[in-house]
Structure formats: C-alpha cells, structure tokens
Amino acid sequence: MQSPHIPVLLQEVLKIFEDVDNGDFLDCTLGYGGHSKALLQAHEKLNLIACDKDLEALNFSKEFLKEFQNRINFKHMSFREILSNISTQNLRGILADIGVSSLQLDKNDRGFSLNSDFLDMRMDQNNTLSAKEVVNSYSKEALEQIFKDYGDLTPVASMLAQKIIIARSQKEITSAKDLYQIVGNTKLKGRNVPLALLVFQALRIEVNDELGELKQLLESIEKANLKNCKLAVISFHSLEDKIVKNTFKRWEKDCICDERAIKCECGKNHSIGKILTKKVISASKEEISYNSRSSCAKMRVFYFR
C-alpha cells in the first residue's frame, strides 16, 4: 500500500530522532503516515500516538500502518487538544508537520488547489467555516486584514478584497477556479509567488486557524513539563516559522528579567531545555528535485531536558 503523500525532510526527521529508541512518540499531524511508518520501522520498541483532525487521512493511515497496529494509539482530534488527552510521562519525541498534505492539495473535492471545482479548504471537514463562507460573507475590511496578515499582501489587499466583493455581488463564488479568475495570477514586484497562491494561503490559514492552533500546541507542550523529550516542528511559511523560532528562544532563556533591569533578579533558572537547531533545517536540492513542495519546508528542534 502506497502513501499518496511524500513526507518532507524524512531523512532529517529520522536523524533527529535516531536516539529515541523506546517510550512514546507523538505524531501531532499524522496525515498519510509517511513519517510515522519510517519511525516505527526504525525503532521496534517505540509506541506511536497518531493524531490528525482529518478523518479521511486518519482512516487511510489506519490501513497504511496496519502492521504496527499493536503499537499505535490513533486520535481523531486537532493537535491543539492532543497534549491534554494523552499521558506524557513516557513521551520521548514529538513531531508536528504543519503543512497541507499532497492529497489534500490535489483532491478536487477538498477545494485547496487553484483549479478545484470546490471552495472548501477545511482540514477538519466537521468544521463549519469553509473558504466559501469566508469569501462570500466576510466584509471587505475583514478580507483585507486576512490578506495583509496571512498573505503578506498589504500593497494590494484592499484591491483584492474589493474584487471579491464586486464579483460576489453578481454571483456567489462557489469554486476555487472562480476565485482564481477573480484574483488573477500576476506577481507583486520583487515577489516570485503568484498573488493567487498567497490569497489561497491566507484563506486556508483563516479557515483552519492555523497560527492559533500552532500557538496553542506550543503552549500545551510548555505546560506539560516534559522531560527527556525532543520536539521537531516542520513549518511551510514565515509566519509559522517565526512563532516556532521565538517560542524556542524563550524556552531556552535562563533569565526572564526585563531587558532594562540593571541586574538579574529572576534567579537565571528558567530554561526548560535547549535548541538543537541553531540553523533551521531545510530540504536538500536532491529532495526538492523530486518533491518541489518541500522547497518551503523548515524544521526546528528543541530538547526538553
């Protein structure tokens, strides 16, 4: 049985967790099981907690990972909830791949791609908010803010929002294809990514509360008071990576006094671990050559001592 998704940075992930030989391993974003299968094959004494809010992906992976079923506990939920629903006592590794899977992008009825006949973009199809609702019901000001905050489209955010408002006043926007035609495929000066892709990214982040979920995951991990555990987070755009980078820096700091303080008064014992990736891990040229979607992947790793 083949997975429809190529896991990014697979060899790098295996290298990071090569010394995690036993205990529990949490895959926060199981997807189509690529990372988890490789880890289970490499570590015979490792038990997997497999979490995903996409029921279609979860059901696929139950079959894909069937040979390891006695070592897996499947959880259908958002990764923002997972730490409060499992025991963390024996947790030795955590992986969170925050990207959209290839199947989600390619499958027409999921409405993620520019050429889809649908306009959905929900990772969890039980959620009520879809891209169709955002595009057809949000105010001009709300759409403009989304494009600024999540698409880095400040110079053209107002224009894009107005285009959508005008188009939907004539006819409801029901497909990604229609939205693609409305937005157009030009590029901002100095940017290599087409406007349409940035608009779709912004809508996807809004629909799935991606940044909020990431922040809540990191907060729940911090509160879990983990010991002897590695955390690897793979992100795919700068907003996510910035959250991860800044959180890891804060976790590593011994002193949390105000920078204007003349001397330390906090005791300098607030660090909960160590950043293992002083330089972010990116895909190799070889990987990008056979999986172009890995070109944006960035992995950062933290160790809770």
PDB file of C-alpha atoms in Angstrom:
ATOM      1  CA  MET A   1       0.000   0.000   0.000  1.00  0.00           C
ATOM      2  CA  GLN A   2       1.478   3.302  -1.111  1.00  0.00           C
ATOM      3  CA  SER A   3       1.003   6.646   0.611  1.00  0.00           C
ATOM      4  CA  PRO A   4      -0.322   9.424  -1.683  1.00  0.00           C
ATOM      5  CA  HIS A   5       1.862  11.942   0.146  1.00  0.00           C
ATOM      6  CA  ILE A   6       5.652  12.265   0.128  1.00  0.00           C
ATOM      7  CA  PRO A   7       6.806  13.129   3.685  1.00  0.00           C
ATOM      8  CA  VAL A   8       9.148  16.123   3.692  1.00  0.00           C
ATOM      9  CA  LEU A   9      12.577  16.097   5.352  1.00  0.00           C
ATOM     10  CA  LEU A  10      12.161  12.374   6.047  1.00  0.00           C
ATOM     11  CA  GLN A  11      15.854  11.543   6.415  1.00  0.00           C
ATOM     12  CA  GLU A  12      16.380  14.614   8.576  1.00  0.00           C
ATOM     13  CA  VAL A  13      13.483  13.590  10.828  1.00  0.00           C
ATOM     14  CA  LEU A  14      14.926  10.070  11.191  1.00  0.00           C
ATOM     15  CA  LYS A  15      18.323  11.570  12.068  1.00  0.00           C
ATOM     16  CA  ILE A  16      16.848  13.890  14.715  1.00  0.00           C
ATOM     17  CA  PHE A  17      15.042  11.028  16.436  1.00  0.00           C
ATOM     18  CA  GLU A  18      17.657   8.298  15.887  1.00  0.00           C
ATOM     19  CA  ASP A  19      18.361   8.016  19.632  1.00  0.00           C
ATOM     20  CA  VAL A  20      14.677   7.793  20.635  1.00  0.00           C
ATOM     21  CA  ASP A  21      14.625   4.002  20.896  1.00  0.00           C
ATOM     22  CA  ASN A  22      11.689   3.413  23.237  1.00  0.00           C
ATOM     23  CA  GLY A  23       8.818   5.068  25.047  1.00  0.00           C
ATOM     24  CA  ASP A  24       6.022   7.024  23.393  1.00  0.00           C
ATOM     25  CA  PHE A  25       6.263   9.137  20.247  1.00  0.00           C
ATOM     26  CA  LEU A  26       3.589  11.672  19.325  1.00  0.00           C
ATOM     27  CA  ASP A  27       2.912  12.476  15.681  1.00  0.00           C
ATOM     28  CA  CYS A  28       0.720  15.569  16.023  1.00  0.00           C
ATOM     29  CA  THR A  29      -0.139  15.633  12.329  1.00  0.00           C
ATOM     30  CA  LEU A  30      -0.222  12.013  11.178  1.00  0.00           C
ATOM     31  CA  GLY A  31      -1.524  12.793   7.686  1.00  0.00           C
ATOM     32  CA  TYR A  32      -0.895   9.837   5.398  1.00  0.00           C
ATOM     33  CA  GLY A  33       1.590   8.164   7.722  1.00  0.00           C
ATOM     34  CA  GLY A  34       4.904   8.642   5.929  1.00  0.00           C
ATOM     35  CA  HIS A  35       6.963   9.968   8.831  1.00  0.00           C
ATOM     36  CA  SER A  36       5.332   7.631  11.348  1.00  0.00           C
ATOM     37  CA  LYS A  37       5.874   4.498   9.278  1.00  0.00           C
ATOM     38  CA  ALA A  38       9.574   5.241   8.863  1.00  0.00           C
ATOM     39  CA  LEU A  39       9.965   5.906  12.606  1.00  0.00           C
ATOM     40  CA  LEU A  40       8.108   2.728  13.576  1.00  0.00           C
ATOM     41  CA  GLN A  41      10.272   0.701  11.187  1.00  0.00           C
ATOM     42  CA  ALA A  42      13.455   2.225  12.603  1.00  0.00           C
ATOM     43  CA  HIS A  43      12.510   1.817  16.290  1.00  0.00           C
ATOM     44  CA  GLU A  44      10.901  -1.503  17.179  1.00  0.00           C
ATOM     45  CA  LYS A  45      10.247  -0.555  20.824  1.00  0.00           C
ATOM     46  CA  LEU A  46       8.627   2.795  20.069  1.00  0.00           C
ATOM     47  CA  ASN A  47       4.901   3.267  20.638  1.00  0.00           C
ATOM     48  CA  LEU A  48       3.099   5.825  18.482  1.00  0.00           C
ATOM     49  CA  ILE A  49       0.345   8.254  19.395  1.00  0.00           C
ATOM     50  CA  ALA A  50      -1.075   9.219  15.995  1.00  0.00           C
ATOM     51  CA  CYS A  51      -3.142  12.401  15.886  1.00  0.00           C
ATOM     52  CA  ASP A  52      -4.980  14.049  12.993  1.00  0.00           C
ATOM     53  CA  LYS A  53      -8.153  16.101  12.638  1.00  0.00           C
ATOM     54  CA  ASP A  54      -8.597  14.998   9.019  1.00  0.00           C
ATOM     55  CA  LEU A  55     -10.724  11.836   9.307  1.00  0.00           C
ATOM     56  CA  GLU A  56     -10.016  10.835   5.707  1.00  0.00           C
ATOM     57  CA  ALA A  57      -6.264  10.875   6.374  1.00  0.00           C
ATOM     58  CA  LEU A  58      -6.672   9.085   9.707  1.00  0.00           C
ATOM     59  CA  ASN A  59      -8.713   6.263   8.168  1.00  0.00           C
ATOM     60  CA  PHE A  60      -6.182   5.860   5.365  1.00  0.00           C
ATOM     61  CA  SER A  61      -3.290   5.675   7.829  1.00  0.00           C
ATOM     62  CA  LYS A  62      -5.027   3.064   9.973  1.00  0.00           C
ATOM     63  CA  GLU A  63      -4.806   0.746   6.984  1.00  0.00           C
ATOM     64  CA  PHE A  64      -1.399   2.020   5.822  1.00  0.00           C
ATOM     65  CA  LEU A  65       0.119   1.340   9.259  1.00  0.00           C
ATOM     66  CA  LYS A  66      -1.821  -1.869   9.909  1.00  0.00           C
ATOM     67  CA  GLU A  67       1.316  -3.952  10.505  1.00  0.00           C
ATOM     68  CA  PHE A  68       2.124  -1.727  13.507  1.00  0.00           C
ATOM     69  CA  GLN A  69      -1.419  -1.540  14.908  1.00  0.00           C
ATOM     70  CA  ASN A  70      -0.441  -3.027  18.282  1.00  0.00           C
ATOM     71  CA  ARG A  71       1.972  -0.121  18.806  1.00  0.00           C
ATOM     72  CA  ILE A  72      -0.332   2.732  17.736  1.00  0.00           C
ATOM     73  CA  ASN A  73      -2.996   4.740  19.528  1.00  0.00           C
ATOM     74  CA  PHE A  74      -4.998   6.744  16.954  1.00  0.00           C
ATOM     75  CA  LYS A  75      -6.569  10.063  17.989  1.00  0.00           C
ATOM     76  CA  HIS A  76      -9.073  11.946  15.820  1.00  0.00           C
ATOM     77  CA  MET A  77      -8.645  15.499  17.058  1.00  0.00           C
ATOM     78  CA  SER A  78      -6.850  18.770  16.460  1.00  0.00           C
ATOM     79  CA  PHE A  79      -3.245  18.859  17.622  1.00  0.00           C
ATOM     80  CA  ARG A  80      -4.127  21.837  19.804  1.00  0.00           C
ATOM     81  CA  GLU A  81      -6.025  19.368  22.031  1.00  0.00           C
ATOM     82  CA  ILE A  82      -3.773  16.337  21.943  1.00  0.00           C
ATOM     83  CA  LEU A  83      -1.474  17.021  24.927  1.00  0.00           C
ATOM     84  CA  SER A  84      -4.420  17.235  27.318  1.00  0.00           C
ATOM     85  CA  ASN A  85      -5.780  13.903  26.037  1.00  0.00           C
ATOM     86  CA  ILE A  86      -2.732  11.680  26.469  1.00  0.00           C
ATOM     87  CA  SER A  87      -0.271  10.678  29.172  1.00  0.00           C
ATOM     88  CA  THR A  88       3.039  12.496  28.687  1.00  0.00           C
ATOM     89  CA  GLN A  89       5.030  10.589  31.312  1.00  0.00           C
ATOM     90  CA  ASN A  90       6.842   8.379  28.772  1.00  0.00           C
ATOM     91  CA  LEU A  91       6.791  10.835  25.874  1.00  0.00           C
ATOM     92  CA  ARG A  92      10.226  10.900  24.262  1.00  0.00           C
ATOM     93  CA  GLY A  93       9.541  12.515  20.889  1.00  0.00           C
ATOM     94  CA  ILE A  94       7.045  14.860  19.258  1.00  0.00           C
ATOM     95  CA  LEU A  95       6.734  15.664  15.565  1.00  0.00           C
ATOM     96  CA  ALA A  96       4.440  18.360  14.173  1.00  0.00           C
ATOM     97  CA  ASP A  97       4.416  18.712  10.384  1.00  0.00           C
ATOM     98  CA  ILE A  98       2.225  21.790   9.948  1.00  0.00           C
ATOM     99  CA  GLY A  99       1.867  21.580   6.167  1.00  0.00           C
ATOM    100  CA  VAL A 100      -1.042  20.585   3.954  1.00  0.00           C
ATOM    101  CA  SER A 101      -0.691  17.083   2.501  1.00  0.00           C
ATOM    102  CA  SER A 102      -0.326  16.474  -1.225  1.00  0.00           C
ATOM    103  CA  LEU A 103      -3.622  14.577  -1.284  1.00  0.00           C
ATOM    104  CA  GLN A 104      -5.463  17.484   0.330  1.00  0.00           C
ATOM    105  CA  LEU A 105      -3.983  19.818  -2.260  1.00  0.00           C
ATOM    106  CA  ASP A 106      -4.628  17.530  -5.209  1.00  0.00           C
ATOM    107  CA  LYS A 107      -8.043  16.130  -4.361  1.00  0.00           C
ATOM    108  CA  ASN A 108     -10.677  18.143  -6.196  1.00  0.00           C
ATOM    109  CA  ASP A 109     -13.424  17.970  -3.583  1.00  0.00           C
ATOM    110  CA  ARG A 110     -11.207  19.331  -0.798  1.00  0.00           C
ATOM    111  CA  GLY A 111     -11.082  22.695  -2.549  1.00  0.00           C
ATOM    112  CA  PHE A 112      -7.482  23.619  -1.723  1.00  0.00           C
ATOM    113  CA  SER A 113      -5.999  23.934  -5.214  1.00  0.00           C
ATOM    114  CA  LEU A 114      -6.336  26.788  -7.680  1.00  0.00           C
ATOM    115  CA  ASN A 115      -8.136  24.540 -10.174  1.00  0.00           C
ATOM    116  CA  SER A 116     -10.622  22.908  -7.820  1.00  0.00           C
ATOM    117  CA  ASP A 117     -14.343  22.864  -8.629  1.00  0.00           C
ATOM    118  CA  PHE A 118     -14.995  23.434  -4.921  1.00  0.00           C
ATOM    119  CA  LEU A 119     -14.064  26.139  -2.422  1.00  0.00           C
ATOM    120  CA  ASP A 120     -13.599  24.426   0.919  1.00  0.00           C
ATOM    121  CA  MET A 121     -10.062  24.257   2.392  1.00  0.00           C
ATOM    122  CA  ARG A 122     -11.181  22.672   5.689  1.00  0.00           C
ATOM    123  CA  MET A 123      -8.639  20.238   7.100  1.00  0.00           C
ATOM    124  CA  ASP A 124     -11.319  19.020   9.504  1.00  0.00           C
ATOM    125  CA  GLN A 125     -14.491  18.652   7.464  1.00  0.00           C
ATOM    126  CA  ASN A 126     -16.588  18.719  10.632  1.00  0.00           C
ATOM    127  CA  ASN A 127     -15.767  22.399  10.999  1.00  0.00           C
ATOM    128  CA  THR A 128     -18.488  24.798   9.914  1.00  0.00           C
ATOM    129  CA  LEU A 129     -16.247  27.532   8.489  1.00  0.00           C
ATOM    130  CA  SER A 130     -15.091  26.985   4.904  1.00  0.00           C
ATOM    131  CA  ALA A 131     -13.307  29.168   2.379  1.00  0.00           C
ATOM    132  CA  LYS A 132     -16.601  29.514   0.527  1.00  0.00           C
ATOM    133  CA  GLU A 133     -18.193  31.118   3.575  1.00  0.00           C
ATOM    134  CA  VAL A 134     -15.209  33.418   4.167  1.00  0.00           C
ATOM    135  CA  VAL A 135     -15.151  34.627   0.573  1.00  0.00           C
ATOM    136  CA  ASN A 136     -18.912  35.153   0.331  1.00  0.00           C
ATOM    137  CA  SER A 137     -19.740  36.548   3.775  1.00  0.00           C
ATOM    138  CA  TYR A 138     -16.734  38.386   5.236  1.00  0.00           C
ATOM    139  CA  SER A 139     -16.720  42.169   4.979  1.00  0.00           C
ATOM    140  CA  LYS A 140     -14.275  43.980   2.740  1.00  0.00           C
ATOM    141  CA  GLU A 141     -12.333  45.099   5.812  1.00  0.00           C
ATOM    142  CA  ALA A 142     -12.107  41.556   7.189  1.00  0.00           C
ATOM    143  CA  LEU A 143     -10.924  40.125   3.863  1.00  0.00           C
ATOM    144  CA  GLU A 144      -8.374  42.900   3.522  1.00  0.00           C
ATOM    145  CA  GLN A 145      -6.999  42.150   7.000  1.00  0.00           C
ATOM    146  CA  ILE A 146      -6.685  38.443   6.230  1.00  0.00           C
ATOM    147  CA  PHE A 147      -4.721  39.166   3.060  1.00  0.00           C
ATOM    148  CA  LYS A 148      -2.417  41.535   4.969  1.00  0.00           C
ATOM    149  CA  ASP A 149      -1.839  39.308   7.974  1.00  0.00           C
ATOM    150  CA  TYR A 150      -1.690  35.866   6.387  1.00  0.00           C
ATOM    151  CA  GLY A 151      -0.651  36.547   2.802  1.00  0.00           C
ATOM    152  CA  ASP A 152       1.750  39.472   3.263  1.00  0.00           C
ATOM    153  CA  LEU A 153      -0.259  41.299   0.591  1.00  0.00           C
ATOM    154  CA  THR A 154      -0.517  44.762   2.161  1.00  0.00           C
ATOM    155  CA  PRO A 155       0.037  46.787  -1.070  1.00  0.00           C
ATOM    156  CA  VAL A 156      -2.833  45.047  -2.884  1.00  0.00           C
ATOM    157  CA  ALA A 157      -5.009  43.736  -0.043  1.00  0.00           C
ATOM    158  CA  SER A 158      -7.690  46.402  -0.455  1.00  0.00           C
ATOM    159  CA  MET A 159      -7.826  45.909  -4.234  1.00  0.00           C
ATOM    160  CA  LEU A 160      -8.135  42.124  -3.894  1.00  0.00           C
ATOM    161  CA  ALA A 161     -10.877  42.397  -1.297  1.00  0.00           C
ATOM    162  CA  GLN A 162     -12.798  44.837  -3.499  1.00  0.00           C
ATOM    163  CA  LYS A 163     -12.540  42.493  -6.489  1.00  0.00           C
ATOM    164  CA  ILE A 164     -14.100  39.721  -4.422  1.00  0.00           C
ATOM    165  CA  ILE A 165     -16.869  41.984  -3.091  1.00  0.00           C
ATOM    166  CA  ILE A 166     -17.809  43.073  -6.626  1.00  0.00           C
ATOM    167  CA  ALA A 167     -17.714  39.515  -8.006  1.00  0.00           C
ATOM    168  CA  ARG A 168     -19.856  38.016  -5.248  1.00  0.00           C
ATOM    169  CA  SER A 169     -22.443  40.807  -5.562  1.00  0.00           C
ATOM    170  CA  GLN A 170     -23.159  39.485  -9.059  1.00  0.00           C
ATOM    171  CA  LYS A 171     -22.925  35.759  -8.320  1.00  0.00           C
ATOM    172  CA  GLU A 172     -21.925  33.581  -5.356  1.00  0.00           C
ATOM    173  CA  ILE A 173     -18.321  32.393  -5.601  1.00  0.00           C
ATOM    174  CA  THR A 174     -18.528  28.600  -5.358  1.00  0.00           C
ATOM    175  CA  SER A 175     -15.266  27.225  -6.728  1.00  0.00           C
ATOM    176  CA  ALA A 176     -11.537  27.772  -6.386  1.00  0.00           C
ATOM    177  CA  LYS A 177     -11.435  28.167 -10.171  1.00  0.00           C
ATOM    178  CA  ASP A 178     -13.822  31.111  -9.983  1.00  0.00           C
ATOM    179  CA  LEU A 179     -11.804  32.730  -7.198  1.00  0.00           C
ATOM    180  CA  TYR A 180      -8.588  32.177  -9.166  1.00  0.00           C
ATOM    181  CA  GLN A 181     -10.051  34.047 -12.140  1.00  0.00           C
ATOM    182  CA  ILE A 182     -11.224  36.899  -9.920  1.00  0.00           C
ATOM    183  CA  VAL A 183      -7.884  37.323  -8.156  1.00  0.00           C
ATOM    184  CA  GLY A 184      -5.689  36.797 -11.208  1.00  0.00           C
ATOM    185  CA  ASN A 185      -2.209  35.339 -11.414  1.00  0.00           C
ATOM    186  CA  THR A 186       0.044  38.373 -11.503  1.00  0.00           C
ATOM    187  CA  LYS A 187       3.001  38.781  -9.160  1.00  0.00           C
ATOM    188  CA  LEU A 188       3.928  41.600  -6.847  1.00  0.00           C
ATOM    189  CA  LYS A 189       7.124  43.442  -7.702  1.00  0.00           C
ATOM    190  CA  GLY A 190      10.054  41.610  -6.156  1.00  0.00           C
ATOM    191  CA  ARG A 191       7.968  38.531  -5.258  1.00  0.00           C
ATOM    192  CA  ASN A 192       8.208  35.172  -7.034  1.00  0.00           C
ATOM    193  CA  VAL A 193       4.940  33.731  -5.751  1.00  0.00           C
ATOM    194  CA  PRO A 194       1.742  34.499  -7.738  1.00  0.00           C
ATOM    195  CA  LEU A 195      -0.913  36.571  -5.985  1.00  0.00           C
ATOM    196  CA  ALA A 196      -3.441  33.759  -6.243  1.00  0.00           C
ATOM    197  CA  LEU A 197      -1.296  31.356  -4.232  1.00  0.00           C
ATOM    198  CA  LEU A 198      -0.840  33.934  -1.487  1.00  0.00           C
ATOM    199  CA  VAL A 199      -4.590  34.634  -1.409  1.00  0.00           C
ATOM    200  CA  PHE A 200      -5.332  30.912  -1.140  1.00  0.00           C
ATOM    201  CA  GLN A 201      -2.722  30.557   1.609  1.00  0.00           C
ATOM    202  CA  ALA A 202      -4.312  33.410   3.564  1.00  0.00           C
ATOM    203  CA  LEU A 203      -7.785  31.904   3.248  1.00  0.00           C
ATOM    204  CA  ARG A 204      -6.560  28.455   4.294  1.00  0.00           C
ATOM    205  CA  ILE A 205      -4.895  29.897   7.402  1.00  0.00           C
ATOM    206  CA  GLU A 206      -8.105  31.728   8.313  1.00  0.00           C
ATOM    207  CA  VAL A 207     -10.372  28.724   7.728  1.00  0.00           C
ATOM    208  CA  ASN A 208      -8.233  26.366   9.819  1.00  0.00           C
ATOM    209  CA  ASP A 209      -6.968  28.887  12.398  1.00  0.00           C
ATOM    210  CA  GLU A 210      -3.520  27.530  11.619  1.00  0.00           C
ATOM    211  CA  LEU A 211      -1.497  30.094  13.554  1.00  0.00           C
ATOM    212  CA  GLY A 212      -3.813  29.905  16.556  1.00  0.00           C
ATOM    213  CA  GLU A 213      -3.577  26.121  16.576  1.00  0.00           C
ATOM    214  CA  LEU A 214       0.224  26.218  16.406  1.00  0.00           C
ATOM    215  CA  LYS A 215       0.410  28.691  19.307  1.00  0.00           C
ATOM    216  CA  GLN A 216      -1.939  26.556  21.384  1.00  0.00           C
ATOM    217  CA  LEU A 217       0.058  23.404  20.623  1.00  0.00           C
ATOM    218  CA  LEU A 218       3.269  25.078  21.790  1.00  0.00           C
ATOM    219  CA  GLU A 219       1.536  26.432  24.906  1.00  0.00           C
ATOM    220  CA  SER A 220       0.200  22.970  25.775  1.00  0.00           C
ATOM    221  CA  ILE A 221       3.650  21.439  25.271  1.00  0.00           C
ATOM    222  CA  GLU A 222       5.180  24.042  27.582  1.00  0.00           C
ATOM    223  CA  LYS A 223       2.579  23.340  30.279  1.00  0.00           C
ATOM    224  CA  ALA A 224       3.158  19.581  30.020  1.00  0.00           C
ATOM    225  CA  ASN A 225       6.518  19.926  31.803  1.00  0.00           C
ATOM    226  CA  LEU A 226       8.192  17.371  29.550  1.00  0.00           C
ATOM    227  CA  LYS A 227      11.480  15.706  30.451  1.00  0.00           C
ATOM    228  CA  ASN A 228      13.972  13.977  28.160  1.00  0.00           C
ATOM    229  CA  CYS A 229      11.851  14.677  25.086  1.00  0.00           C
ATOM    230  CA  LYS A 230      12.606  16.072  21.632  1.00  0.00           C
ATOM    231  CA  LEU A 231      10.194  18.279  19.711  1.00  0.00           C
ATOM    232  CA  ALA A 232      10.525  18.829  15.950  1.00  0.00           C
ATOM    233  CA  VAL A 233       8.254  21.286  14.145  1.00  0.00           C
ATOM    234  CA  ILE A 234       8.134  21.480  10.345  1.00  0.00           C
ATOM    235  CA  SER A 235       6.541  24.662   9.008  1.00  0.00           C
ATOM    236  CA  PHE A 236       5.963  25.947   5.491  1.00  0.00           C
ATOM    237  CA  HIS A 237       5.711  29.714   5.674  1.00  0.00           C
ATOM    238  CA  SER A 238       7.419  32.514   7.540  1.00  0.00           C
ATOM    239  CA  LEU A 239       4.575  33.289   9.955  1.00  0.00           C
ATOM    240  CA  GLU A 240       4.619  29.750  11.370  1.00  0.00           C
ATOM    241  CA  ASP A 241       8.405  29.576  11.448  1.00  0.00           C
ATOM    242  CA  LYS A 242       8.605  32.892  13.305  1.00  0.00           C
ATOM    243  CA  ILE A 243       6.246  31.599  16.017  1.00  0.00           C
ATOM    244  CA  VAL A 244       8.297  28.421  16.442  1.00  0.00           C
ATOM    245  CA  LYS A 245      11.638  30.254  16.410  1.00  0.00           C
ATOM    246  CA  ASN A 246      10.598  32.841  19.002  1.00  0.00           C
ATOM    247  CA  THR A 247       8.963  30.238  21.255  1.00  0.00           C
ATOM    248  CA  PHE A 248      12.072  28.047  21.234  1.00  0.00           C
ATOM    249  CA  LYS A 249      14.239  31.078  22.072  1.00  0.00           C
ATOM    250  CA  ARG A 250      12.004  31.936  25.013  1.00  0.00           C
ATOM    251  CA  TRP A 251      12.056  28.341  26.270  1.00  0.00           C
ATOM    252  CA  GLU A 252      15.871  28.318  26.189  1.00  0.00           C
ATOM    253  CA  LYS A 253      16.348  31.568  28.110  1.00  0.00           C
ATOM    254  CA  ASP A 254      17.616  31.290  31.680  1.00  0.00           C
ATOM    255  CA  CYS A 255      16.959  34.906  32.573  1.00  0.00           C
ATOM    256  CA  ILE A 256      13.467  36.334  32.071  1.00  0.00           C
ATOM    257  CA  CYS A 257      14.077  39.729  33.677  1.00  0.00           C
ATOM    258  CA  ASP A 258      13.155  42.916  31.856  1.00  0.00           C
ATOM    259  CA  GLU A 259      15.936  43.833  29.440  1.00  0.00           C
ATOM    260  CA  ARG A 260      16.158  47.244  31.143  1.00  0.00           C
ATOM    261  CA  ALA A 261      16.898  45.672  34.537  1.00  0.00           C
ATOM    262  CA  ILE A 262      20.301  46.601  35.968  1.00  0.00           C
ATOM    263  CA  LYS A 263      20.880  43.104  37.348  1.00  0.00           C
ATOM    264  CA  CYS A 264      19.162  39.732  37.217  1.00  0.00           C
ATOM    265  CA  GLU A 265      16.554  39.162  39.904  1.00  0.00           C
ATOM    266  CA  CYS A 266      14.821  36.044  38.499  1.00  0.00           C
ATOM    267  CA  GLY A 267      17.478  33.500  39.500  1.00  0.00           C
ATOM    268  CA  LYS A 268      18.530  32.570  35.958  1.00  0.00           C
ATOM    269  CA  ASN A 269      16.981  29.123  36.158  1.00  0.00           C
ATOM    270  CA  HIS A 270      14.006  29.424  33.822  1.00  0.00           C
ATOM    271  CA  SER A 271      15.341  27.479  30.828  1.00  0.00           C
ATOM    272  CA  ILE A 272      13.348  24.316  30.160  1.00  0.00           C
ATOM    273  CA  GLY A 273      15.670  22.914  27.547  1.00  0.00           C
ATOM    274  CA  LYS A 274      17.907  23.571  24.586  1.00  0.00           C
ATOM    275  CA  ILE A 275      17.510  24.474  20.918  1.00  0.00           C
ATOM    276  CA  LEU A 276      19.120  21.708  18.846  1.00  0.00           C
ATOM    277  CA  THR A 277      18.897  23.568  15.542  1.00  0.00           C
ATOM    278  CA  LYS A 278      20.777  26.857  15.748  1.00  0.00           C
ATOM    279  CA  LYS A 279      20.281  26.979  11.981  1.00  0.00           C
ATOM    280  CA  VAL A 280      16.928  25.952  10.536  1.00  0.00           C
ATOM    281  CA  ILE A 281      16.878  22.627   8.659  1.00  0.00           C
ATOM    282  CA  SER A 282      15.707  22.912   5.034  1.00  0.00           C
ATOM    283  CA  ALA A 283      15.226  20.451   2.203  1.00  0.00           C
ATOM    284  CA  SER A 284      18.238  19.455   0.144  1.00  0.00           C
ATOM    285  CA  LYS A 285      18.458  20.212  -3.570  1.00  0.00           C
ATOM    286  CA  GLU A 286      18.028  16.487  -4.202  1.00  0.00           C
ATOM    287  CA  GLU A 287      14.775  16.352  -2.246  1.00  0.00           C
ATOM    288  CA  ILE A 288      13.407  19.470  -3.915  1.00  0.00           C
ATOM    289  CA  SER A 289      14.159  17.908  -7.315  1.00  0.00           C
ATOM    290  CA  TYR A 290      11.671  15.055  -6.693  1.00  0.00           C
ATOM    291  CA  ASN A 291       9.317  16.861  -4.307  1.00  0.00           C
ATOM    292  CA  SER A 292       9.000  20.541  -5.175  1.00  0.00           C
ATOM    293  CA  ARG A 293       6.588  21.117  -2.271  1.00  0.00           C
ATOM    294  CA  SER A 294       9.482  20.537   0.138  1.00  0.00           C
ATOM    295  CA  SER A 295      11.194  23.738  -1.019  1.00  0.00           C
ATOM    296  CA  CYS A 296       9.405  25.830   1.623  1.00  0.00           C
ATOM    297  CA  ALA A 297       9.817  23.359   4.496  1.00  0.00           C
ATOM    298  CA  LYS A 298      11.701  24.499   7.602  1.00  0.00           C
ATOM    299  CA  MET A 299      12.344  22.305  10.632  1.00  0.00           C
ATOM    300  CA  ARG A 300      13.365  23.460  14.092  1.00  0.00           C
ATOM    301  CA  VAL A 301      14.102  21.116  17.001  1.00  0.00           C
ATOM    302  CA  PHE A 302      14.015  21.606  20.774  1.00  0.00           C
ATOM    303  CA  TYR A 303      15.098  19.273  23.574  1.00  0.00           C
ATOM    304  CA  PHE A 304      13.318  19.295  26.953  1.00  0.00           C
ATOM    305  CA  ARG A 305      15.903  18.161  29.465  1.00  0.00           C
TER     306      ARG A 305
END
